[in-house]
Amino acid sequence: MPSRFLSGPNFRMTYHTPVLLKEVVNQLAPRRGGLYVDCTVGGGGHAREILRACGPEGRLVGLDWDEQAIAASRERLSEFGARVQLVRANYVELERVLMSLGVTTVDGILFDLGVSSRQFDAPERGFSFQREGPLDMRMSRQLGATARDVLRTASLEELAKIFCIYGEEKRARAIAREIVNERQHVPVETTTQLARLIERVLGPKRGPTHPATRVFQALRIAVNNELGNLQRGLEVATGFLKSNGRLAVISFHSLEDRIVKQFFVEQSSGCICPPGLPACACGRRKVLRVVTRKPLTPGEGEVRANPRARSAKLRVAEKL
Ligand code: SAH
């Protein structure tokens, strides 16, 4: 796979293979002349199909906080000219971005969470324990602290909490202790060094997942404040949707999916005051209608062709 990623005729196609592509387009059902926002434009795979579906006049605003993603999608989407506007920004800044473009409401919004294959496969980004590289893990260079900084400065307690909460790692404390021991002798700086350290604590790979998977996920979430961003991003995005406009979110692990599901439940249930109050005191109104009671997941064919799709879940809600 790596060689296909780095060169050859498929280069433009394999920056990242979009997940649940047909499902996303079906659910957003882009209308001709509509305006759509892709909050995580990545290599532009989803954006391209949305632009095709809302042509010839529909528009798309694409955000990504990784400068390389913006460069890649700019090239990939060049055929659409002024119909597409790409902005390097964290999606929690969606309001500022849309205001600066004079946009007040939109017809549909997509979040495709996590890292792209390009980010994951680039050794220098430090996301993968299978590739030797610095423990960076920042999705954007605008972020200050890298994973290495976290491993250098966080206390044993803080590390254990990160691994436990963001990685759901049972042996979080034992791994944190090993890191604190190790860093008294040598700094923990590279991906394979950390993977070996985790293997020392958990033993070598036995099941289908490598023992380092959960700790790497946890560090990535912490470095990029992924869960905090998601919660805020969903709130801001919902505010910009037109009535009947749709919000589509693809998540890749249970922590993300829980936030999306919970957000949809909250926004789709009205007043929660106890019965018998003379007037509503909670002020909660129904804002969204949940379209997908159960999340949509990729079929066997998609997972076979793109194993990274296997944990994807698509949830969709519609603005009332
Ligand atoms: N749908 C895209 C792939 C998206 S991969 C495609 O078809 O190509 C996820 C992307 O989200 C990555 O490029 C990552 O940099 C970006 N991302 C993650 N968190 C973000 C955030 N808070 N703000 C903006 N972009 C973010």
XYZ file of N, CA and C in Angstrom, residues 26-236:
633
model
N -26.126 10.411 -0.800
C -27.568 10.122 -0.697
C -28.210 10.874 0.445
N -27.546 10.882 1.577
C -28.130 11.492 2.770
C -28.153 13.014 2.685
N -27.075 13.593 2.139
C -27.082 15.061 2.012
C -27.999 15.483 0.862
N -28.205 14.568 -0.074
C -29.050 14.818 -1.243
C -28.845 16.237 -1.760
N -27.613 16.571 -2.187
C -27.322 17.951 -2.586
C -28.276 18.410 -3.680
N -28.797 19.621 -3.535
C -29.731 20.130 -4.548
C -28.978 21.107 -5.442
N -29.449 21.189 -6.667
C -28.780 22.081 -7.639
C -28.788 23.490 -7.085
N -27.622 24.112 -7.087
C -27.529 25.486 -6.616
C -27.404 25.619 -5.109
N -27.354 24.505 -4.379
C -27.255 24.573 -2.915
C -25.849 24.950 -2.452
N -25.750 25.239 -1.158
C -24.450 25.587 -0.568
C -24.130 24.595 0.549
N -22.985 23.943 0.444
C -22.609 22.868 1.373
C -21.281 23.187 2.050
N -21.123 22.641 3.263
C -19.859 22.826 3.975
C -19.278 21.457 4.292
N -18.015 21.259 3.923
C -17.283 20.069 4.341
C -16.286 20.527 5.397
N -16.549 20.183 6.640
C -15.722 20.679 7.755
C -14.362 20.003 7.834
N -14.215 18.853 7.162
C -12.951 18.101 7.193
C -12.637 17.683 5.759
N -12.265 18.613 4.931
C -12.238 18.371 3.478
C -11.153 17.376 3.074
N -10.077 17.261 3.861
C -9.026 16.245 3.593
C -8.528 16.314 2.171
N -8.599 15.195 1.441
C -8.170 15.172 0.049
C -9.284 15.552 -0.910
N -10.438 15.912 -0.408
C -11.521 16.403 -1.266
C -12.398 15.321 -1.883
N -12.285 14.102 -1.417
C -13.058 12.989 -1.996
C -14.567 13.162 -1.867
N -15.035 13.435 -0.656
C -16.472 13.668 -0.480
C -16.887 14.973 -1.150
N -16.050 15.991 -0.982
C -16.369 17.326 -1.511
C -16.636 17.263 -3.014
N -15.826 16.465 -3.697
C -15.939 16.362 -5.146
C -17.308 15.831 -5.566
N -17.756 14.793 -4.891
C -19.059 14.224 -5.246
C -20.198 15.167 -4.868
N -20.038 15.880 -3.772
C -21.070 16.847 -3.378
C -21.143 17.957 -4.427
N -19.976 18.426 -4.876
C -19.947 19.482 -5.896
C -20.566 19.008 -7.208
N -20.296 17.764 -7.554
C -20.902 17.223 -8.778
C -22.415 17.209 -8.651
N -22.868 16.773 -7.464
C -24.312 16.599 -7.290
C -25.063 17.924 -7.210
N -24.405 18.991 -6.796
C -25.135 20.263 -6.663
C -24.829 21.208 -7.825
N -24.170 20.667 -8.880
C -23.829 21.492 -10.039
C -25.048 21.878 -10.838
N -24.914 22.791 -11.774
C -23.670 23.475 -12.143
C -23.408 24.744 -11.331
N -24.316 25.079 -10.416
C -24.095 26.336 -9.698
C -23.886 26.182 -8.206
N -24.125 24.974 -7.695
C -23.986 24.774 -6.251
C -22.563 25.065 -5.796
N -22.433 25.371 -4.520
C -21.114 25.741 -3.987
C -20.752 24.906 -2.765
N -19.459 24.867 -2.499
C -18.988 24.150 -1.313
C -17.878 24.947 -0.642
N -17.987 25.057 0.673
C -16.907 25.627 1.474
C -16.233 24.453 2.183
N -14.935 24.320 2.001
C -14.205 23.210 2.615
C -13.210 23.723 3.642
N -13.235 23.119 4.820
C -12.282 23.495 5.869
C -11.380 22.305 6.177
N -10.152 22.594 6.510
C -9.297 21.584 7.119
C -8.209 22.362 7.838
N -7.799 21.874 8.983
C -6.757 22.662 9.666
C -5.368 22.174 9.302
N -5.272 21.171 8.427
C -3.969 20.702 7.948
C -3.682 21.385 6.601
N -2.591 22.136 6.573
C -2.260 22.882 5.356
C -2.066 21.957 4.159
N -1.534 20.735 4.415
C -1.317 19.793 3.306
C -2.651 19.322 2.717
N -3.647 19.177 3.567
C -4.969 18.764 3.070
C -5.562 19.857 2.189
N -5.399 21.097 2.609
C -5.930 22.205 1.806
C -5.235 22.239 0.442
N -3.922 22.035 0.440
C -3.189 22.029 -0.839
C -3.669 20.880 -1.721
N -3.854 19.708 -1.135
C -4.276 18.536 -1.928
C -5.690 18.721 -2.467
N -6.596 19.227 -1.636
C -7.978 19.354 -2.121
C -8.082 20.509 -3.117
N -7.213 21.511 -2.963
C -7.225 22.609 -3.946
C -6.932 22.055 -5.331
N -5.972 21.144 -5.400
C -5.623 20.544 -6.688
C -6.755 19.622 -7.159
N -7.220 18.791 -6.268
C -8.242 17.799 -6.610
C -9.544 18.460 -7.074
N -9.843 19.650 -6.520
C -11.138 20.282 -6.806
C -11.008 21.457 -7.776
N -9.840 21.562 -8.414
C -9.602 22.744 -9.252
C -10.622 22.865 -10.386
N -11.128 21.719 -10.857
C -12.086 21.762 -11.976
C -13.365 22.540 -11.625
N -13.627 22.745 -10.352
C -14.862 23.418 -9.956
C -14.721 24.933 -9.824
N -13.499 25.427 -10.017
C -13.266 26.870 -10.047
C -13.817 27.580 -8.830
N -14.578 28.674 -9.092
C -15.057 29.529 -8.003
C -16.197 28.900 -7.211
N -16.637 27.704 -7.638
C -17.720 27.054 -6.871
C -17.223 26.486 -5.551
N -15.916 26.408 -5.400
C -15.388 25.853 -4.153
C -14.462 26.854 -3.474
N -14.630 26.985 -2.161
C -13.742 27.850 -1.384
C -13.129 27.018 -0.270
N -11.798 27.034 -0.209
C -11.104 26.199 0.768
C -10.404 27.082 1.790
N -10.592 26.751 3.034
C -10.035 27.582 4.097
C -9.312 26.689 5.098
N -8.087 27.078 5.420
C -7.372 26.337 6.444
C -7.826 26.838 7.810
N -8.569 26.031 8.504
C -9.061 26.428 9.831
C -9.558 25.209 10.583
N -9.521 25.311 11.881
C -10.163 24.340 12.750
C -11.674 24.541 12.577
N -12.427 23.473 12.495
C -13.868 23.656 12.252
C -14.606 24.287 13.434
N -13.975 24.354 14.600
C -14.653 25.078 15.686
C -14.738 26.578 15.364
N -13.936 27.006 14.378
C -13.991 28.411 13.956
C -14.933 28.615 12.774
N -15.846 27.692 12.595
C -16.741 27.742 11.438
C -17.484 29.080 11.321
N -17.890 29.603 12.453
C -18.649 30.855 12.413
C -17.812 31.981 11.791
N -16.589 32.111 12.276
C -15.712 33.160 11.732
C -15.488 32.948 10.228
N -15.262 31.688 9.847
C -14.977 31.389 8.438
C -16.184 31.751 7.564
N -17.366 31.305 7.973
C -18.550 31.555 7.143
C -18.894 33.037 7.104
N -18.754 33.718 8.240
C -19.020 35.167 8.258
C -18.102 35.882 7.282
N -16.809 35.471 7.268
C -15.855 36.163 6.393
C -16.192 35.935 4.925
N -16.940 34.867 4.639
C -17.344 34.603 3.254
C -18.752 35.144 2.983
N -19.326 35.790 3.972
C -20.665 36.352 3.800
C -21.769 35.299 3.801
N -21.480 34.129 4.377
C -22.465 33.047 4.390
C -23.217 33.058 5.728
N -24.544 33.002 5.675
C -25.307 32.982 6.927
C -26.031 31.652 7.156
N -26.441 30.987 6.078
C -27.068 29.671 6.235
C -26.592 28.739 5.123
N -26.635 27.436 5.416
C -26.171 26.461 4.422
C -27.144 25.284 4.328
N -27.043 24.529 3.227
C -28.004 23.447 2.958
C -27.582 22.102 3.535
N -26.302 21.956 3.829
C -25.861 20.667 4.360
C -24.430 20.770 4.839
N -24.106 19.964 5.857
C -22.764 20.019 6.449
C -22.267 18.602 6.702
N -21.000 18.369 6.364
C -20.382 17.064 6.587
C -19.195 17.177 7.538
N -19.124 16.250 8.477
C -17.906 16.027 9.275
C -17.458 14.592 9.005
N -16.221 14.417 8.585
C -15.653 13.080 8.399
C -14.437 13.047 9.321
N -14.621 12.487 10.506
C -13.683 12.715 11.607
C -12.384 11.924 11.480
N -11.446 12.285 12.335
C -10.206 11.509 12.429
C -9.130 11.982 11.489
N -8.152 11.111 11.258
C -7.044 11.468 10.378
C -7.270 10.880 9.001
N -6.673 11.508 7.994
C -6.732 10.959 6.639
C -5.653 9.891 6.497
N -5.788 9.074 5.453
C -4.761 8.057 5.200
C -3.415 8.718 4.958
N -3.433 9.869 4.300
C -2.180 10.552 4.025
C -1.481 10.947 5.324
N -2.253 11.509 6.243
C -1.659 11.885 7.529
C -1.151 10.639 8.250
N -1.973 9.596 8.254
C -1.641 8.394 8.997
C -0.390 7.716 8.440
N -0.252 7.730 7.122
C 0.840 6.996 6.489
C 2.142 7.776 6.387
N 2.116 9.068 6.703
C 3.349 9.857 6.595
C 4.163 9.670 7.876
N 5.338 9.001 7.780
C 6.090 8.686 9.002
C 6.388 9.935 9.835
N 6.615 11.055 9.174
C 7.035 12.260 9.913
C 5.899 12.871 10.730
N 4.653 12.415 10.488
C 3.548 12.946 11.285
C 3.381 12.192 12.603
N 3.933 10.986 12.655
C 3.983 10.257 13.922
C 2.672 9.646 14.388
N 1.717 9.395 13.471
C 0.435 8.819 13.889
C 0.483 7.291 13.997
N 1.401 6.678 13.262
C 1.375 5.221 13.155
C 2.554 4.584 13.890
N 2.240 3.575 14.701
C 3.329 2.887 15.412
C 4.065 1.928 14.495
N 3.563 1.772 13.269
C 4.239 0.861 12.352
C 5.306 1.572 11.518
N 5.377 2.877 11.657
C 6.371 3.619 10.886
C 7.222 4.447 11.826
N 8.508 4.281 11.721
C 9.424 5.019 12.595
C 9.331 6.518 12.293
N 9.074 7.297 13.314
C 8.986 8.747 13.111
C 8.887 9.449 14.445
N 8.985 10.783 14.434
C 8.877 11.539 15.680
C 7.447 11.478 16.206
N 7.279 11.479 17.506
C 5.931 11.451 18.087
C 5.334 12.853 18.020
N 4.839 13.192 16.834
C 4.275 14.534 16.638
C 2.758 14.469 16.863
N 2.032 13.878 15.918
C 0.582 13.638 16.008
C -0.269 14.889 15.944
N 0.305 16.043 15.643
C -0.552 17.228 15.486
C -1.185 17.171 14.102
N -2.480 17.390 14.028
C -3.130 17.438 12.723
C -2.823 18.760 12.051
N -2.488 19.767 12.850
C -2.164 21.070 12.288
C -0.908 21.587 12.957
N -0.048 22.229 12.168
C 1.167 22.799 12.765
C 0.847 23.997 13.636
N -0.407 24.478 13.543
C -0.795 25.604 14.400
C -0.904 25.190 15.862
N -1.029 23.888 16.083
C -1.117 23.414 17.460
C 0.253 23.491 18.109
N 0.275 23.791 19.405
C 1.553 23.938 20.100
C 2.180 22.603 20.446
N 1.565 21.870 21.369
C 2.209 20.689 21.943
C 2.049 19.453 21.077
N 3.158 18.724 20.889
C 3.134 17.452 20.173
C 2.931 16.322 21.183
N 2.760 15.102 20.654
C 2.642 13.936 21.540
C 3.913 13.787 22.381
N 5.036 14.086 21.774
C 6.309 14.004 22.501
C 6.305 14.951 23.696
N 5.782 16.155 23.484
C 5.693 17.119 24.593
C 4.812 16.582 25.715
N 3.690 15.967 25.321
C 2.782 15.402 26.330
C 3.512 14.324 27.127
N 4.220 13.431 26.415
C 4.920 12.339 27.098
C 6.065 12.854 27.977
N 6.583 14.022 27.641
C 7.697 14.596 28.400
C 7.198 15.316 29.649
N 6.034 15.976 29.550
C 5.653 16.889 30.626
C 4.487 16.395 31.501
N 3.641 15.514 30.989
C 2.464 15.109 31.781
C 2.896 14.242 32.970
N 2.176 14.366 34.069
C 2.477 13.544 35.246
C 1.981 12.122 35.008
N 2.401 11.226 35.888
C 1.952 9.835 35.799
C 0.415 9.785 35.797
N -0.183 10.561 36.718
C -1.649 10.587 36.811
C -2.276 11.053 35.502
N -1.740 12.138 34.965
C -2.306 12.700 33.727
C -2.194 11.709 32.568
N -1.028 11.064 32.468
C -0.848 10.084 31.384
C -1.839 8.929 31.542
N -1.961 8.440 32.767
C -2.869 7.314 33.009
C -4.298 7.706 32.622
N -4.669 8.937 32.946
C -6.016 9.401 32.636
C -6.239 9.484 31.112
N -5.245 10.013 30.423
C -5.343 10.105 28.956
C -5.538 8.714 28.355
N -4.719 7.749 28.771
C -4.793 6.401 28.180
C -6.102 5.714 28.561
N -6.549 5.984 29.781
C -7.765 5.328 30.265
C -9.000 5.910 29.576
N -9.099 7.239 29.565
C -10.323 7.873 29.049
C -10.343 7.882 27.521
N -9.266 8.319 26.900
C -9.271 8.454 25.438
C -8.895 7.162 24.712
N -8.294 6.208 25.446
C -7.900 4.962 24.785
C -8.682 3.773 25.317
N -9.450 3.996 26.369
C -10.163 2.908 27.038
C -9.205 1.734 27.267
N -7.993 2.092 27.680
C -6.922 1.113 27.899
C -6.978 0.636 29.347
N -7.127 -0.673 29.511
C -7.262 -1.237 30.867
C -5.985 -1.084 31.684
N -4.838 -1.197 31.038
C -3.564 -1.146 31.781
C -2.937 0.243 31.699
N -3.803 1.252 31.669
C -3.347 2.637 31.499
C -2.250 3.019 32.502
N -2.460 2.667 33.746
C -1.528 3.078 34.801
C -0.169 2.413 34.638
N -0.193 1.141 34.307
C 1.071 0.412 34.138
C 1.874 1.006 32.986
N 1.184 1.396 31.922
C 1.884 1.982 30.772
C 2.423 3.368 31.153
N 1.608 4.138 31.871
C 2.049 5.472 32.299
C 3.296 5.345 33.180
N 3.289 4.356 34.056
C 4.432 4.172 34.957
C 5.692 3.836 34.148
N 5.527 2.981 33.167
C 6.679 2.589 32.338
C 7.237 3.809 31.585
N 6.351 4.681 31.139
C 6.793 5.885 30.425
C 7.578 6.796 31.380
N 7.039 6.978 32.567
C 7.712 7.841 33.542
C 9.080 7.262 33.918
N 9.158 5.947 34.055
C 10.468 5.308 34.311
C 11.433 5.551 33.167
N 10.935 5.273 31.968
C 11.797 5.369 30.783
C 12.331 6.792 30.618
N 11.467 7.779 30.808
C 11.904 9.154 30.511
C 12.914 9.682 31.538
N 13.073 8.969 32.654
C 14.143 9.364 33.586
C 15.516 9.027 33.005
N 15.527 8.092 32.067
C 16.802 7.685 31.451
C 16.967 8.270 30.055
N 15.964 8.073 29.225
C 16.022 8.606 27.846
C 14.664 9.232 27.506
N 14.658 10.313 26.715
C 13.373 10.890 26.316
C 12.593 9.929 25.411
N 11.269 9.913 25.560
C 10.429 9.065 24.701
C 10.047 9.914 23.489
N 10.662 9.605 22.361
C 10.569 10.548 21.240
C 10.053 9.970 19.944
N 10.138 8.664 19.775
C 9.718 8.140 18.465
C 8.592 7.111 18.597
N 7.912 6.932 17.476
C 6.753 6.032 17.424
C 7.121 4.599 17.789
N 8.202 4.092 17.205
C 8.538 2.689 17.440
C 9.084 2.487 18.857
N 9.732 3.517 19.375
C 10.206 3.446 20.757
C 9.009 3.303 21.708
N 7.979 4.086 21.470
C 6.780 4.011 22.318
C 6.056 2.676 22.120
N 5.992 2.219 20.873
C 5.317 0.936 20.596
C 6.026 -0.204 21.320
N 7.360 -0.169 21.314
C 8.126 -1.233 22.004
C 7.898 -1.176 23.507
N 7.854 0.055 24.014
C 7.618 0.242 25.444
C 6.256 -0.353 25.850
N 5.250 -0.099 25.024
C 3.905 -0.620 25.324
C 3.909 -2.148 25.252
N 4.617 -2.667 24.264
C 4.715 -4.132 24.141
C 5.380 -4.746 25.367
N 6.330 -4.033 25.926
C 6.989 -4.546 27.147
C 5.967 -4.706 28.271
N 5.012 -3.776 28.332
C 4.014 -3.832 29.411
C 2.895 -4.815 29.078
N 2.406 -4.772 27.855
C 1.212 -5.557 27.509
C 1.519 -6.904 26.871
N 2.768 -7.122 26.526
C 3.113 -8.348 25.804
C 2.933 -8.123 24.314
N 3.477 -9.050 23.497
C 3.416 -8.871 22.047
C 1.989 -9.029 21.520
N 1.819 -8.629 20.265
C 0.511 -8.700 19.607
C -0.057 -10.113 19.643
N -1.314 -10.225 20.093
C -1.959 -11.531 20.073
C -3.187 -11.513 19.164
N -4.137 -10.644 19.445
C -5.355 -10.570 18.635
C -5.125 -9.797 17.355
N -6.220 -9.340 16.734
C -6.105 -8.618 15.465
C -5.533 -7.201 15.630
N -5.658 -6.614 16.834
C -5.132 -5.251 16.997
C -3.818 -5.253 17.771
N -2.930 -4.400 17.323
C -1.630 -4.255 17.981
C -1.850 -3.664 19.374
N -1.061 -4.106 20.366
C -1.259 -3.586 21.729
C -1.098 -2.066 21.843
N -0.391 -1.446 20.909
C -0.161 0.004 21.014
C -1.329 0.828 20.475
N -2.286 0.182 19.821
C -3.359 0.909 19.141
C -4.075 1.895 20.059
N -4.457 1.441 21.230
C -5.278 2.283 22.116
C -4.514 3.478 22.662
N -3.239 3.269 23.007
C -2.445 4.382 23.533
C -2.187 5.414 22.428
N -1.932 4.943 21.217
C -1.723 5.889 20.108
C -3.000 6.689 19.841
N -4.131 6.003 19.867
C -5.403 6.722 19.682
C -5.581 7.770 20.782
N -5.280 7.383 22.009
C -5.476 8.286 23.153
C -4.604 9.540 23.019
N -3.349 9.331 22.646
C -2.442 10.480 22.525
C -2.909 11.432 21.431
N -3.352 10.856 20.328
C -3.833 11.656 19.191
C -5.037 12.500 19.597
N -5.947 11.880 20.325
C -7.146 12.600 20.762
C -6.759 13.747 21.694
N -5.804 13.470 22.600
C -5.384 14.494 23.562
C -4.663 15.641 22.858
N -3.721 15.301 21.983
C -2.925 16.339 21.305
C -3.825 17.275 20.502
N -4.831 16.715 19.866
C -5.679 17.518 18.966
C -7.002 17.952 19.602
N -7.189 17.653 20.878
C -8.447 17.973 21.563
C -9.652 17.544 20.715
N -9.575 16.320 20.207
C -10.560 15.890 19.215
C -11.992 15.872 19.743
N -12.160 15.435 20.993
C -13.536 15.294 21.485
C -14.138 16.659 21.809
N -13.327 17.546 22.379
C -13.795 18.908 22.654
C -14.165 19.625 21.361
N -13.310 19.477 20.355
C -13.597 20.104 19.059
C -14.895 19.588 18.466
N -15.089 18.269 18.555
C -16.277 17.673 17.953
C -17.548 18.240 18.591
N -17.579 18.266 19.912
C -18.760 18.776 20.613
C -19.065 20.209 20.170
N -18.034 21.043 20.179
C -18.216 22.456 19.809
C -18.577 22.587 18.329
N -17.893 21.805 17.495
C -18.133 21.861 16.050
C -19.580 21.531 15.703
N -20.138 20.514 16.353
C -21.524 20.129 16.077
C -22.472 21.262 16.457
N -22.204 21.910 17.584
C -23.064 23.002 18.028
C -23.049 24.156 17.022
N -21.842 24.555 16.638
C -21.734 25.693 15.716
C -22.380 25.348 14.376
